[in-house]
Coordinates of C-alpha atoms in Angstrom, one line a residue:
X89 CA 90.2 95.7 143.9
X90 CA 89.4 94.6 140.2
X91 CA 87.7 91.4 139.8
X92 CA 90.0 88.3 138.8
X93 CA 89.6 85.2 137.5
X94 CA 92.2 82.8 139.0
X95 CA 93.1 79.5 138.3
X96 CA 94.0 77.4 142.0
X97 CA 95.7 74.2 141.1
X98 CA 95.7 72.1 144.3
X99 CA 95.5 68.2 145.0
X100 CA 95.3 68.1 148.7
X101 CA 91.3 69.3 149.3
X102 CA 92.2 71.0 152.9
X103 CA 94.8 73.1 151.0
X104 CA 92.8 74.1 148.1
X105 CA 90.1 75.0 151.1
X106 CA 92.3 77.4 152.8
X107 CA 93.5 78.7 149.6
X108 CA 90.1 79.6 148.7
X109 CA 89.0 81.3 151.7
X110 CA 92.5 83.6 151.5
X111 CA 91.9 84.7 148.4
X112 CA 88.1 85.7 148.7
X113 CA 89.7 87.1 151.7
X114 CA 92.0 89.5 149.8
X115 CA 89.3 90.6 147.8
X116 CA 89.8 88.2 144.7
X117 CA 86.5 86.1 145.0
X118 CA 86.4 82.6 143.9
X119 CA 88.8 80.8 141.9
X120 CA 88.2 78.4 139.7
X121 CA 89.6 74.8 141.0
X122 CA 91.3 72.0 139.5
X123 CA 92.9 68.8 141.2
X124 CA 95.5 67.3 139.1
X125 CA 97.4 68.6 135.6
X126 CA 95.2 67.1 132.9
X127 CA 92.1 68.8 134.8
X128 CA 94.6 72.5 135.0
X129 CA 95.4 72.0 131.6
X130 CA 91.6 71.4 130.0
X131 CA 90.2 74.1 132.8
X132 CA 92.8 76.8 131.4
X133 CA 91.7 76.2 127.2
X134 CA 87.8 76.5 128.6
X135 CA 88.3 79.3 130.8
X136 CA 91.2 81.1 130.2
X137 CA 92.3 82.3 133.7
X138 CA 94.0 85.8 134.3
X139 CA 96.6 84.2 137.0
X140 CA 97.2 80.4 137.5
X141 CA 98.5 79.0 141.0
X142 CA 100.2 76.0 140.6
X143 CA 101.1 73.5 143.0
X144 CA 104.4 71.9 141.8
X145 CA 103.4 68.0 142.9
X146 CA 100.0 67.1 142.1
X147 CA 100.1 63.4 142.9
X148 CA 100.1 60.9 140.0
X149 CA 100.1 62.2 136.3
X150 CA 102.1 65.0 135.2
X151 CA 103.2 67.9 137.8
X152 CA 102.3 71.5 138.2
X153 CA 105.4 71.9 135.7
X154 CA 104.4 70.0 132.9
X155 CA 101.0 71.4 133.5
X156 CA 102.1 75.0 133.0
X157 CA 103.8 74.7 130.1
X158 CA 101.2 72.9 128.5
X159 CA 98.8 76.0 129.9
X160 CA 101.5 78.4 128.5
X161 CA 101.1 76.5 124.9
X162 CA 97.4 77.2 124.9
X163 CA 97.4 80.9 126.8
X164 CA 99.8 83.4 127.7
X165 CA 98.6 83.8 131.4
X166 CA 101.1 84.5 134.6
X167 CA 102.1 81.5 136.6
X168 CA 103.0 81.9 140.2
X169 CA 104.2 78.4 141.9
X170 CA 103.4 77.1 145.6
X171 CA 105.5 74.1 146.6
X172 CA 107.6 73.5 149.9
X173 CA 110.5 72.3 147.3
X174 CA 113.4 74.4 146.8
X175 CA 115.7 71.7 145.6
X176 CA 118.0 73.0 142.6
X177 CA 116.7 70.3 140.2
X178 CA 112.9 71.7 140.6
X179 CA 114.0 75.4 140.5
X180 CA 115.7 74.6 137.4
X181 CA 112.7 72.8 135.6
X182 CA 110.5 75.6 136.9
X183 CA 112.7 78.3 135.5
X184 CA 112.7 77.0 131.8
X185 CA 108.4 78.1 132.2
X186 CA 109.5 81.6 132.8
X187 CA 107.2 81.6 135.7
X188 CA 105.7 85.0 137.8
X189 CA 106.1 84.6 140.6
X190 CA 107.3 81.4 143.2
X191 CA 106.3 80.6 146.6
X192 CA 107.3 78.6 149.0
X193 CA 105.3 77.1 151.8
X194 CA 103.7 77.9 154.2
X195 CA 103.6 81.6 152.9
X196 CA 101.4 84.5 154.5
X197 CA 98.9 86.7 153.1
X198 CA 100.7 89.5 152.5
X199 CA 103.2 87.2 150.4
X200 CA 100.4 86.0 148.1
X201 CA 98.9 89.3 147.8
X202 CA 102.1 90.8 146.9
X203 CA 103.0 87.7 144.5
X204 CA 99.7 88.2 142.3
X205 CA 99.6 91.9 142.1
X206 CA 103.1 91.8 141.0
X207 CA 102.4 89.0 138.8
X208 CA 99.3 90.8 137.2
X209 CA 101.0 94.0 136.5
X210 CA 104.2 92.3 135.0
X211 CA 102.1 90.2 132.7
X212 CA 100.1 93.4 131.7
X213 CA 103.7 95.2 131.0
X214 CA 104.2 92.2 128.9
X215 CA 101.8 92.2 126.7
X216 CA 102.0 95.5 125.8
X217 CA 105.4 94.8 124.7
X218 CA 104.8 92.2 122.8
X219 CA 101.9 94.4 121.0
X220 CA 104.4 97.3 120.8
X221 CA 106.8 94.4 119.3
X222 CA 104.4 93.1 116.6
X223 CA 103.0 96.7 115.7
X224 CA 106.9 97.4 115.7
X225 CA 107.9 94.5 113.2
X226 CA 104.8 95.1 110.7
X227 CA 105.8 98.8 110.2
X228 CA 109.5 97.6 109.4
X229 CA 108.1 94.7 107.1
X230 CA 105.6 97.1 105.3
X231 CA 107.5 100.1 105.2
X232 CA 109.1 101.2 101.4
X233 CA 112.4 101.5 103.1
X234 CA 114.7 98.7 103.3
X235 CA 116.2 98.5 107.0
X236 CA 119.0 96.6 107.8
X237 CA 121.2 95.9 111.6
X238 CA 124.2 94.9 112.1
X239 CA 126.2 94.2 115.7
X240 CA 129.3 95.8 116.7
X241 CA 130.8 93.1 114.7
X242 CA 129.0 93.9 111.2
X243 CA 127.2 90.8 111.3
X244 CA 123.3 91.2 110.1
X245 CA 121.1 90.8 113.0
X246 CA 117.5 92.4 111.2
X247 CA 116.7 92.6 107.7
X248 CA 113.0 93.5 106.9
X249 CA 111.5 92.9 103.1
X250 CA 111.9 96.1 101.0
X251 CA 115.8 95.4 102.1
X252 CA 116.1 91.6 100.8
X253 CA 114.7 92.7 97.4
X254 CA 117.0 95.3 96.7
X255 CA 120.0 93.6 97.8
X256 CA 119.1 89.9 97.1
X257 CA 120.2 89.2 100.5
X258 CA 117.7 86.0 101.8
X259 CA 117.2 86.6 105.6
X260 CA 117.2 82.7 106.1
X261 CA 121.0 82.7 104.9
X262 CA 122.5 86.3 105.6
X263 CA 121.3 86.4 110.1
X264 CA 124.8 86.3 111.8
X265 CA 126.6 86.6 108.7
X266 CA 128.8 89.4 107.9
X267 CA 127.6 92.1 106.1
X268 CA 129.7 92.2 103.4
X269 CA 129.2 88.5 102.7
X270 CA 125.6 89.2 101.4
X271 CA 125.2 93.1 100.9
X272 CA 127.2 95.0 98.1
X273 CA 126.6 98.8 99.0
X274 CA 129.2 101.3 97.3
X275 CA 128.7 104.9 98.9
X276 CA 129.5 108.0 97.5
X277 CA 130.1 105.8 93.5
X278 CA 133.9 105.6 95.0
X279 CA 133.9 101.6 93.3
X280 CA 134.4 100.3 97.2
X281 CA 132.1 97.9 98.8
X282 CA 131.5 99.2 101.9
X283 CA 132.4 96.7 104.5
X284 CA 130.8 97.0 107.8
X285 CA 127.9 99.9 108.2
X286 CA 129.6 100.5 111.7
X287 CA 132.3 102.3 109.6
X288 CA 129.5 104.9 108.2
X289 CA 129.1 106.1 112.3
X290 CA 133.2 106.1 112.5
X291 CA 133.7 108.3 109.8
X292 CA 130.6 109.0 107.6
X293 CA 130.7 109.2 104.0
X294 CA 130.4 113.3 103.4
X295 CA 126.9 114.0 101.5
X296 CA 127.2 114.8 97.8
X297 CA 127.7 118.1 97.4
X298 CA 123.9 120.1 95.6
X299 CA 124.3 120.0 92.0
X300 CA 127.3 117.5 91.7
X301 CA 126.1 114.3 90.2
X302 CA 127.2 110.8 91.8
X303 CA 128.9 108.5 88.8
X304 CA 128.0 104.8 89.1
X305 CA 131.1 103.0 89.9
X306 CA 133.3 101.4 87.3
X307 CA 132.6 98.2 85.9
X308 CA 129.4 98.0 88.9
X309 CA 125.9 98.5 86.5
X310 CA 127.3 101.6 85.0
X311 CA 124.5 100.9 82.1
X312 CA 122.2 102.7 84.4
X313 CA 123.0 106.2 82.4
X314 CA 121.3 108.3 85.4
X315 CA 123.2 110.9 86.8
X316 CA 121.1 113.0 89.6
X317 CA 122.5 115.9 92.5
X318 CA 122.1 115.1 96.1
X319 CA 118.3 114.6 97.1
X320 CA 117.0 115.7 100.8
X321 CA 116.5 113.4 103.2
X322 CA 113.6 110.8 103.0
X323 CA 111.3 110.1 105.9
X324 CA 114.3 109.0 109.1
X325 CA 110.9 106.4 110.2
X326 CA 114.3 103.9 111.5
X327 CA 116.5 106.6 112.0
X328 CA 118.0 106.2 115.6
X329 CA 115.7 103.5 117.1
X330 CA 117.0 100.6 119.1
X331 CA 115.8 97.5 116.4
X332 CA 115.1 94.0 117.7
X333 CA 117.2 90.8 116.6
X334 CA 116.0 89.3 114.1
X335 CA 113.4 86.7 114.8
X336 CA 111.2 85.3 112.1
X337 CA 109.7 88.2 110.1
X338 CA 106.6 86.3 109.3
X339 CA 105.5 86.3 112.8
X340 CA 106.3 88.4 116.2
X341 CA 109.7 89.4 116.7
X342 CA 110.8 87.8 119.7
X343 CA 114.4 89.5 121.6
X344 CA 115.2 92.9 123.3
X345 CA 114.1 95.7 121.8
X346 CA 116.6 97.3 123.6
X347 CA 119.0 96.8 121.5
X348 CA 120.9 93.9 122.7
X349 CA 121.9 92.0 119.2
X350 CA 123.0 88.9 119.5
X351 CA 126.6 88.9 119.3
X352 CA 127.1 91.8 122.1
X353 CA 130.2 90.7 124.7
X354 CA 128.5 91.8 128.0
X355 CA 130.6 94.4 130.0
X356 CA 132.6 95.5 126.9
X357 CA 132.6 98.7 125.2
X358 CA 131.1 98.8 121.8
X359 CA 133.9 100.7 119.9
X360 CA 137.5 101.0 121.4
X361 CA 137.5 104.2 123.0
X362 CA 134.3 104.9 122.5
X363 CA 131.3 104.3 124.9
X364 CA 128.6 106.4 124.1
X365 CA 126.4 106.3 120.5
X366 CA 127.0 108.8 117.6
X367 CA 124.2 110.9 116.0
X368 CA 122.8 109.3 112.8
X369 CA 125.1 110.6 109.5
X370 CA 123.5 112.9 106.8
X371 CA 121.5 111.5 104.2
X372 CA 124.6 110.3 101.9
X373 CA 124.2 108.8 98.3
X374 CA 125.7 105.4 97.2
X375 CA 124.8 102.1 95.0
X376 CA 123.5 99.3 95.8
X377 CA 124.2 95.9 93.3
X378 CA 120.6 94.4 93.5
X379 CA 119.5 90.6 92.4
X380 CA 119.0 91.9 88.7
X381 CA 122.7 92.5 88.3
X382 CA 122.7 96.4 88.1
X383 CA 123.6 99.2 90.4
X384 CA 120.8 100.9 91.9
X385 CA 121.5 104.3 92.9
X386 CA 120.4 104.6 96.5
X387 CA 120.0 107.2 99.4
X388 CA 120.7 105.6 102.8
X389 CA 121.4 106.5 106.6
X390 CA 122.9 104.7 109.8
X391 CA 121.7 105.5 113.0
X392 CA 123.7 103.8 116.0
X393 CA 122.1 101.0 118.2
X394 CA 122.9 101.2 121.9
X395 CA 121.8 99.1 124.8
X396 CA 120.2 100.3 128.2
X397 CA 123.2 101.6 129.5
X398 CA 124.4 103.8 126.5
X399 CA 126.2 101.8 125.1
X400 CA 126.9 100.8 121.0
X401 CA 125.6 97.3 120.2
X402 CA 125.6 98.4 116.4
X403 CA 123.9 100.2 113.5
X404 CA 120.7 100.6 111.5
X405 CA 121.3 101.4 108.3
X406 CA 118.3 102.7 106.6
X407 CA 118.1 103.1 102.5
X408 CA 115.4 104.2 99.7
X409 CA 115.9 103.7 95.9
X410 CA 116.0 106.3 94.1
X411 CA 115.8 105.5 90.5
X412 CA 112.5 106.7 89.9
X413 CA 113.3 110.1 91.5
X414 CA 116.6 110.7 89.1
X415 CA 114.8 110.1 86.0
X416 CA 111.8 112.2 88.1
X417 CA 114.3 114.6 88.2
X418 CA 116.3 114.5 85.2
X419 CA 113.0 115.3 83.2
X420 CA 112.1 117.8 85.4
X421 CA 115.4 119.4 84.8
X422 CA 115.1 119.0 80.7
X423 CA 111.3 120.6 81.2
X424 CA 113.1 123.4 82.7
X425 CA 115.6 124.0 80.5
X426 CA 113.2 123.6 77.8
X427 CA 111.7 126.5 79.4
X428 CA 114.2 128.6 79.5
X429 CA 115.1 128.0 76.1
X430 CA 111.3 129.1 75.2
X431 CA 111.9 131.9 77.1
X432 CA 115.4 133.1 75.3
X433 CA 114.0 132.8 71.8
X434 CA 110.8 134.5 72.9
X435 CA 113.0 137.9 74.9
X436 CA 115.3 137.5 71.3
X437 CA 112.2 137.7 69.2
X438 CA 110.4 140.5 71.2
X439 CA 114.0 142.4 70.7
X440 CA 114.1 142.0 67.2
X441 CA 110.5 143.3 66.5
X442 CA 111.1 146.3 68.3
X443 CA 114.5 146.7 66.3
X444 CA 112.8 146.3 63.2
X445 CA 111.7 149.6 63.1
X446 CA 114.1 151.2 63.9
X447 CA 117.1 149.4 61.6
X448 CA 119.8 152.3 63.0
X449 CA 119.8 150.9 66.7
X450 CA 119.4 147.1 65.5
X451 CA 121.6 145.2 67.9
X452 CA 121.6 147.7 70.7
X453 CA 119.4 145.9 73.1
X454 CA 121.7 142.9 72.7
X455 CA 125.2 145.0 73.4
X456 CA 123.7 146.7 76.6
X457 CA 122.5 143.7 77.7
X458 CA 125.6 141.7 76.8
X459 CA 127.9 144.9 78.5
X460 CA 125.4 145.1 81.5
X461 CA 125.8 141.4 82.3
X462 CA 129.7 141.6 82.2
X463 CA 129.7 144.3 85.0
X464 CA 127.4 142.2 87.0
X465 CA 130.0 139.6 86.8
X466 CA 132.5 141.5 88.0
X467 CA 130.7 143.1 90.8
X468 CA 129.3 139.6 92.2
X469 CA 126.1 139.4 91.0
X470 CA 124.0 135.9 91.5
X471 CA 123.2 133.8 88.9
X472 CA 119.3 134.4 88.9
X473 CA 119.7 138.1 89.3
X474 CA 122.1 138.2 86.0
X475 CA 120.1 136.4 83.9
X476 CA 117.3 139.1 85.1
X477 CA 119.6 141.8 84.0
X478 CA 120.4 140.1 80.7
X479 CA 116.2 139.8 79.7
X480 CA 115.8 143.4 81.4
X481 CA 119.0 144.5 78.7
X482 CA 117.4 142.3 76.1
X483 CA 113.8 144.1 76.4
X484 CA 115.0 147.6 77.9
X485 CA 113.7 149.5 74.4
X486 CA 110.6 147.3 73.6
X487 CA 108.6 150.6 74.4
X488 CA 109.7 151.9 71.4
X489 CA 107.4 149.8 69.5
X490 CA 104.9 152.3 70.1
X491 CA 106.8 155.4 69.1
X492 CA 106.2 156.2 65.4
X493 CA 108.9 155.5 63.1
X494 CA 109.1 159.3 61.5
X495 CA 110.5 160.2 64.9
X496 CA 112.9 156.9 65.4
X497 CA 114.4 157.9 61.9
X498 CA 114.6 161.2 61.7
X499 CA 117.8 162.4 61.2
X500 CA 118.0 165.7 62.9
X501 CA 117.7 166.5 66.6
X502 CA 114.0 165.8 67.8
X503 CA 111.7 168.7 68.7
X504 CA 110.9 169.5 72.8
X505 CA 107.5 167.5 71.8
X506 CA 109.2 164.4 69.8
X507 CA 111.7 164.0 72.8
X508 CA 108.8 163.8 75.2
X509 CA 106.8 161.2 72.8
X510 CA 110.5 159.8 72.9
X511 CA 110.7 159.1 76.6
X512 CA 107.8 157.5 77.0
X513 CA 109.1 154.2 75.8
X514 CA 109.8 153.1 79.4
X515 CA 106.5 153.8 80.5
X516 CA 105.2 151.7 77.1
X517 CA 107.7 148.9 78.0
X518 CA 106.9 148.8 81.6
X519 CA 103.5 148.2 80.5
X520 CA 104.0 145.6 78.1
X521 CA 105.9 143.5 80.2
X522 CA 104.1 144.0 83.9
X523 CA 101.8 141.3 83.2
X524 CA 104.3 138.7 82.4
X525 CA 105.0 136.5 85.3
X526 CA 108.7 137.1 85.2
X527 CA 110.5 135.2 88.2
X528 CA 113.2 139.0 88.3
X529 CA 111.7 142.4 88.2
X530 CA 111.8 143.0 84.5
X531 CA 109.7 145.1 84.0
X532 CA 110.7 147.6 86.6
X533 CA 114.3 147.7 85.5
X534 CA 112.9 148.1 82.0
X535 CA 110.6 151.4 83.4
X536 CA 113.8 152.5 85.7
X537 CA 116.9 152.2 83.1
X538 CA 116.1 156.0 82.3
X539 CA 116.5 157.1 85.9
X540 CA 119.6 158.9 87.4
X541 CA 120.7 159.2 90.1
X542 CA 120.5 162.6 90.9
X543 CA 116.9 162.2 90.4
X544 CA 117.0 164.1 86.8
X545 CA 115.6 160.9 85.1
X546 CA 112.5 160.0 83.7
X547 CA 109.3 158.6 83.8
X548 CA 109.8 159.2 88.0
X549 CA 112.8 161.4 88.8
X550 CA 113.7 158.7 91.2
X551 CA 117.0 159.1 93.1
X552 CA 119.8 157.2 95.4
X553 CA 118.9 153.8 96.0
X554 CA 115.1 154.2 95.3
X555 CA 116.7 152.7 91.6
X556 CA 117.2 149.1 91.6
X557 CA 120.4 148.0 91.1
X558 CA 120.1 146.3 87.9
X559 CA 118.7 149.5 86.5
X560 CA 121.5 151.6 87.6
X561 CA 123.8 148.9 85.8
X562 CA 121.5 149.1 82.6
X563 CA 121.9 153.3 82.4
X564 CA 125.5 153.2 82.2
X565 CA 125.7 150.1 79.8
X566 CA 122.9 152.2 77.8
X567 CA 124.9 155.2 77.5
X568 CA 128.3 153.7 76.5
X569 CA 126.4 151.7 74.1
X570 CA 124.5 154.2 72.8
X571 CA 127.3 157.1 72.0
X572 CA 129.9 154.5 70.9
X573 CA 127.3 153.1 67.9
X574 CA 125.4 155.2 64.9
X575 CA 122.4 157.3 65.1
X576 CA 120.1 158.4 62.6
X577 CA 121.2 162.0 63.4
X578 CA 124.8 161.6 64.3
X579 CA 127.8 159.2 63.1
X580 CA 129.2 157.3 66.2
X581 CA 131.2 159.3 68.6
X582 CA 133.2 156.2 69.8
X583 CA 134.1 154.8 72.7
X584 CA 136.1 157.8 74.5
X585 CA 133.2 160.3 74.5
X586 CA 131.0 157.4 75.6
X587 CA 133.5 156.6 78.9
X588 CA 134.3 160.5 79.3
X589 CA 130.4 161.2 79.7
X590 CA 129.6 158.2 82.6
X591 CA 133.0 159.4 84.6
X592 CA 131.5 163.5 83.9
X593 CA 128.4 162.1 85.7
X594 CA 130.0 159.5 88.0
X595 CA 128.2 160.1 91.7
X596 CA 126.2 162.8 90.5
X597 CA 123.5 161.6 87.3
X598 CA 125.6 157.6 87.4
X599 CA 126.2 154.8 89.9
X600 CA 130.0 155.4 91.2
X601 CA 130.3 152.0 92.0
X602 CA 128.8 151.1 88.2
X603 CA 131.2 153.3 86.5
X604 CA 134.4 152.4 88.1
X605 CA 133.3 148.9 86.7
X606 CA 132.5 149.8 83.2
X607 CA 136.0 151.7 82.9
X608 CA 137.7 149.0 83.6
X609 CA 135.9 146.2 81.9
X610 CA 137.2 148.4 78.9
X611 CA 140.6 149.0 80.2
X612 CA 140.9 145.0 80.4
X613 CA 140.1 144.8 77.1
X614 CA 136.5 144.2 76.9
X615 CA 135.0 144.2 73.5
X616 CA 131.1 145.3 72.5
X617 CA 130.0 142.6 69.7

């Protein structure tokens, strides 16, 4: 058995005797002794005792009770009693010292043993509480998030710091009080305060939806100007724990971590109808009107509170700002579309170098691509993926930079050898453009767009779906565009031929699928530029 220092208060010297021998008896060796309550009380600061027995009536001067609470003021130690009084009035006084253990006299062995090891481990389970208690109401004092409770009855039972500065709330004023009376949260920039965070678990406020912006409520610090989408979830630190009351948040917060709020009716139900917790809600967005007079915009959570049993007590309701991250965001958003800008006029520029030498086809990369983007529309194509198509259209003939310009001009058919010079242009544009970090495969739909399907293409004679799908777009666009404008050797042959010559080679040299579409862009009355 471990070694412990005991405390044996005891005025009569024949009991404090046989008290003595017991306990060295049962292993606990020899306690320290005092006689009377001042003697307890100075014995306990100097030595500071892992168990106290206390005799209730110590003769003249104060009494074991008055003596343990004084101990208790100095040193959070167990106290187990040893009177032969049982009357209600000492049982009462004795209670209000939260004591260990009490017993009465004559008790045997056993009964003491059993009294301090109970007594011991209790204390132990106690203090590790009340260290899992303090560690507990430092991390909701120092965290960024603010943290707020409420009871089943939306009154505020916990508020930590980060909480009280954004909402101006005072924790000294707004314990007990309803919600509403103190916190002006407006979820979702509907322009209603929201009432009672209980209300979030009974029917939670739907997340905004990616990409749609949250409007500051009218008339509620609409001079904010930011405008963000939803944001993911922060850090759920307070997401779905069981929060103590209150307490003083300078100090150790005293009450049930349980959840028990003040406020609870014992026996009851939390909700009507309802007597198990919810999940938390999604992360939902919402403003909060903050001491400085302006809406904040806000990202906040509620988690349910329940007690032992299952029950709802209340909610935690768990917010961030989030101004920082809109305007974060908002610049990240005008950087990007700064880039993409950049990158339009630099794909337009590239174009038009490679049309200026060849003045007869000037505009042709812009028609395919501008054709080849409508019948991407139609078939479905993703946003991303047609704005790949449209650079791929915009750059499909930058190859023919390197073909000299006697050839692009000449105004009769080319020889066997000038067609060959001719159709290396993909190759040339495939390798011009493979070492720019494209985020689509631009430069392989570039190196493709002369493929067919058949596998009579060039540079690869690739067939069948070994052609990306963009590419396969870009060859028919190509061809319409190309036989329905002016070439050096030919006037235009119009827009007939052009649609005659994809639905000759639909299935065999074309994409079926990509002709059917082109036909009818035109039969809907589709216009090249």
């Amino acid at each position: 058995m471990a070694y412990c220092k005991i405390l044996l208060v005891e005025d009569e010297a024949v009991s404090a005797l046989d008290m003595r021998r017991r306990l060295r008896s049962l292993g606990y060796g020899e306690p320290v002794l005092a006689n009377n309550g001042e003697q307890a009380v100075e014995t306990a600061r100097n030595q500071k005792p892992d168990l106290v027995l206390m005799d209730i009536v110590l003769g003249e001067g104060m009494d074991g009770i008055d003596a343990a609470s004084r101990i208790l003021a100095l040193h959070a130690v167990p106290v187990i009693y040893m009177t032969s009084h049982e009357d209600p009035e000492t049982l009462q006084r004795a209670k209000i010292t939260e004591p260990f253990g009490y017993l009465l006299k004559p008790f045997e062995d056993r009964d003491l043993r059993t009294s301090i090891e109970m007594a011991l481990y209790k204390h132990q389970m106690d203090h590790e509480t009340r260290r899992k208690e303090r560690w507990f109401a430092t991390t909701l004092r120092s965290i960024a998030d603010a943290v707020l409770t409420v009871d089943r009855h939306g009154r505020i039972t916990y508020i930590n710091a980060s909480a009280e500065a954004m909402t101006g709330a005072d924790h000294h004023t707004c314990i007990d009080r309803h919600f509403a009376e103190h916190v002006d949260i407006r979820p979702g920039g509907n322009g209603h305060s929201l009432q009672d965070p209980n209300d979030l678990l009974a029917q939670p406020v739907p997340p905004v939806p990616p990409g749609q912006p949250v409007q500051p409520p009218q008339g509620f610090g609409a001079n904010s100007g930011l405008h963000a989408p939803f944001f993911p979830p922060l850090s759920p630190l307070a997401q779905g724990v069981s929060a103590p009351r209150h307490g003083n948040l300078s100090g150790d917060l005293s009450g049930d971590l349980s959840g028990n709020l003040s406020g609870d009716i014992p026996g009851q139900p939390a909700f009507a109808g309802q007597s198990s917790p919810t999940g938390p809600t999604a992360m939902t967005e919402a403003f909060v009107h903050g001491p400085d007079g302006r809406a904040h915009p806000i990202e906040m959570s509620a988690s349910p509170l329940a007690d032992p049993d299952g029950r709802r007590v209340g909610t935690v309701l768990v917010f961030r700002d989030i101004t920082e991250r809109r305007q974060s965001e908002a610049a990240l958003r005008r950087s990007v579309e700064d880039l993409r800008r950049t990158l339009r006029q630099t794909v337009s520029a590239l174009a038009t170098a490679s049309e200026k030498r060849d003045p007869y086809t000037a505009g042709h990369q812009a028609r395919v691509a501008e054709l080849a983007h409508a019948m991407a529309v139609r078939i479905g194509l993703s946003g991303e993926r047609l704005e790949g198509l449209r650079v791929a259209g915009m750059l499909h003939d930058i190859g023919k930079i390197h073909i000299p310009a006697e050839i692009l001009a000449k105004p009769t058919r080319l020889s066997d050898l000038e067609m060959g010079i001719m159709r290396t242009h993909s190759q040339v544009g495939y390798d011009i453009l493979k070492e720019i970090e494209f985020p689509w495969p631009v430069a392989q739909i570039v190196l493709q767009h002369h493929e067919r399907l058949d596998g009579t293409g060039y540079p690869h004679a690739l067939s069948g779906d070994d052609i990306l799908l963009e590419a396969r777009i870009l060859a028919v666009a190509d061809v319409v565009e190309a036989m329905s404008s002016h070439r050096p050797y030919r006037a235009s042959l119009g827009l007939g031929p052009a649609l005659a010559e994809i639905a000759a080679g639909r299935g065999t040299r074309y994409d079926r699928n990509m002709v059917d579409v082109c036909v009818s862009l035109f039969h809907d009355g589709f216009i090249l530029s």
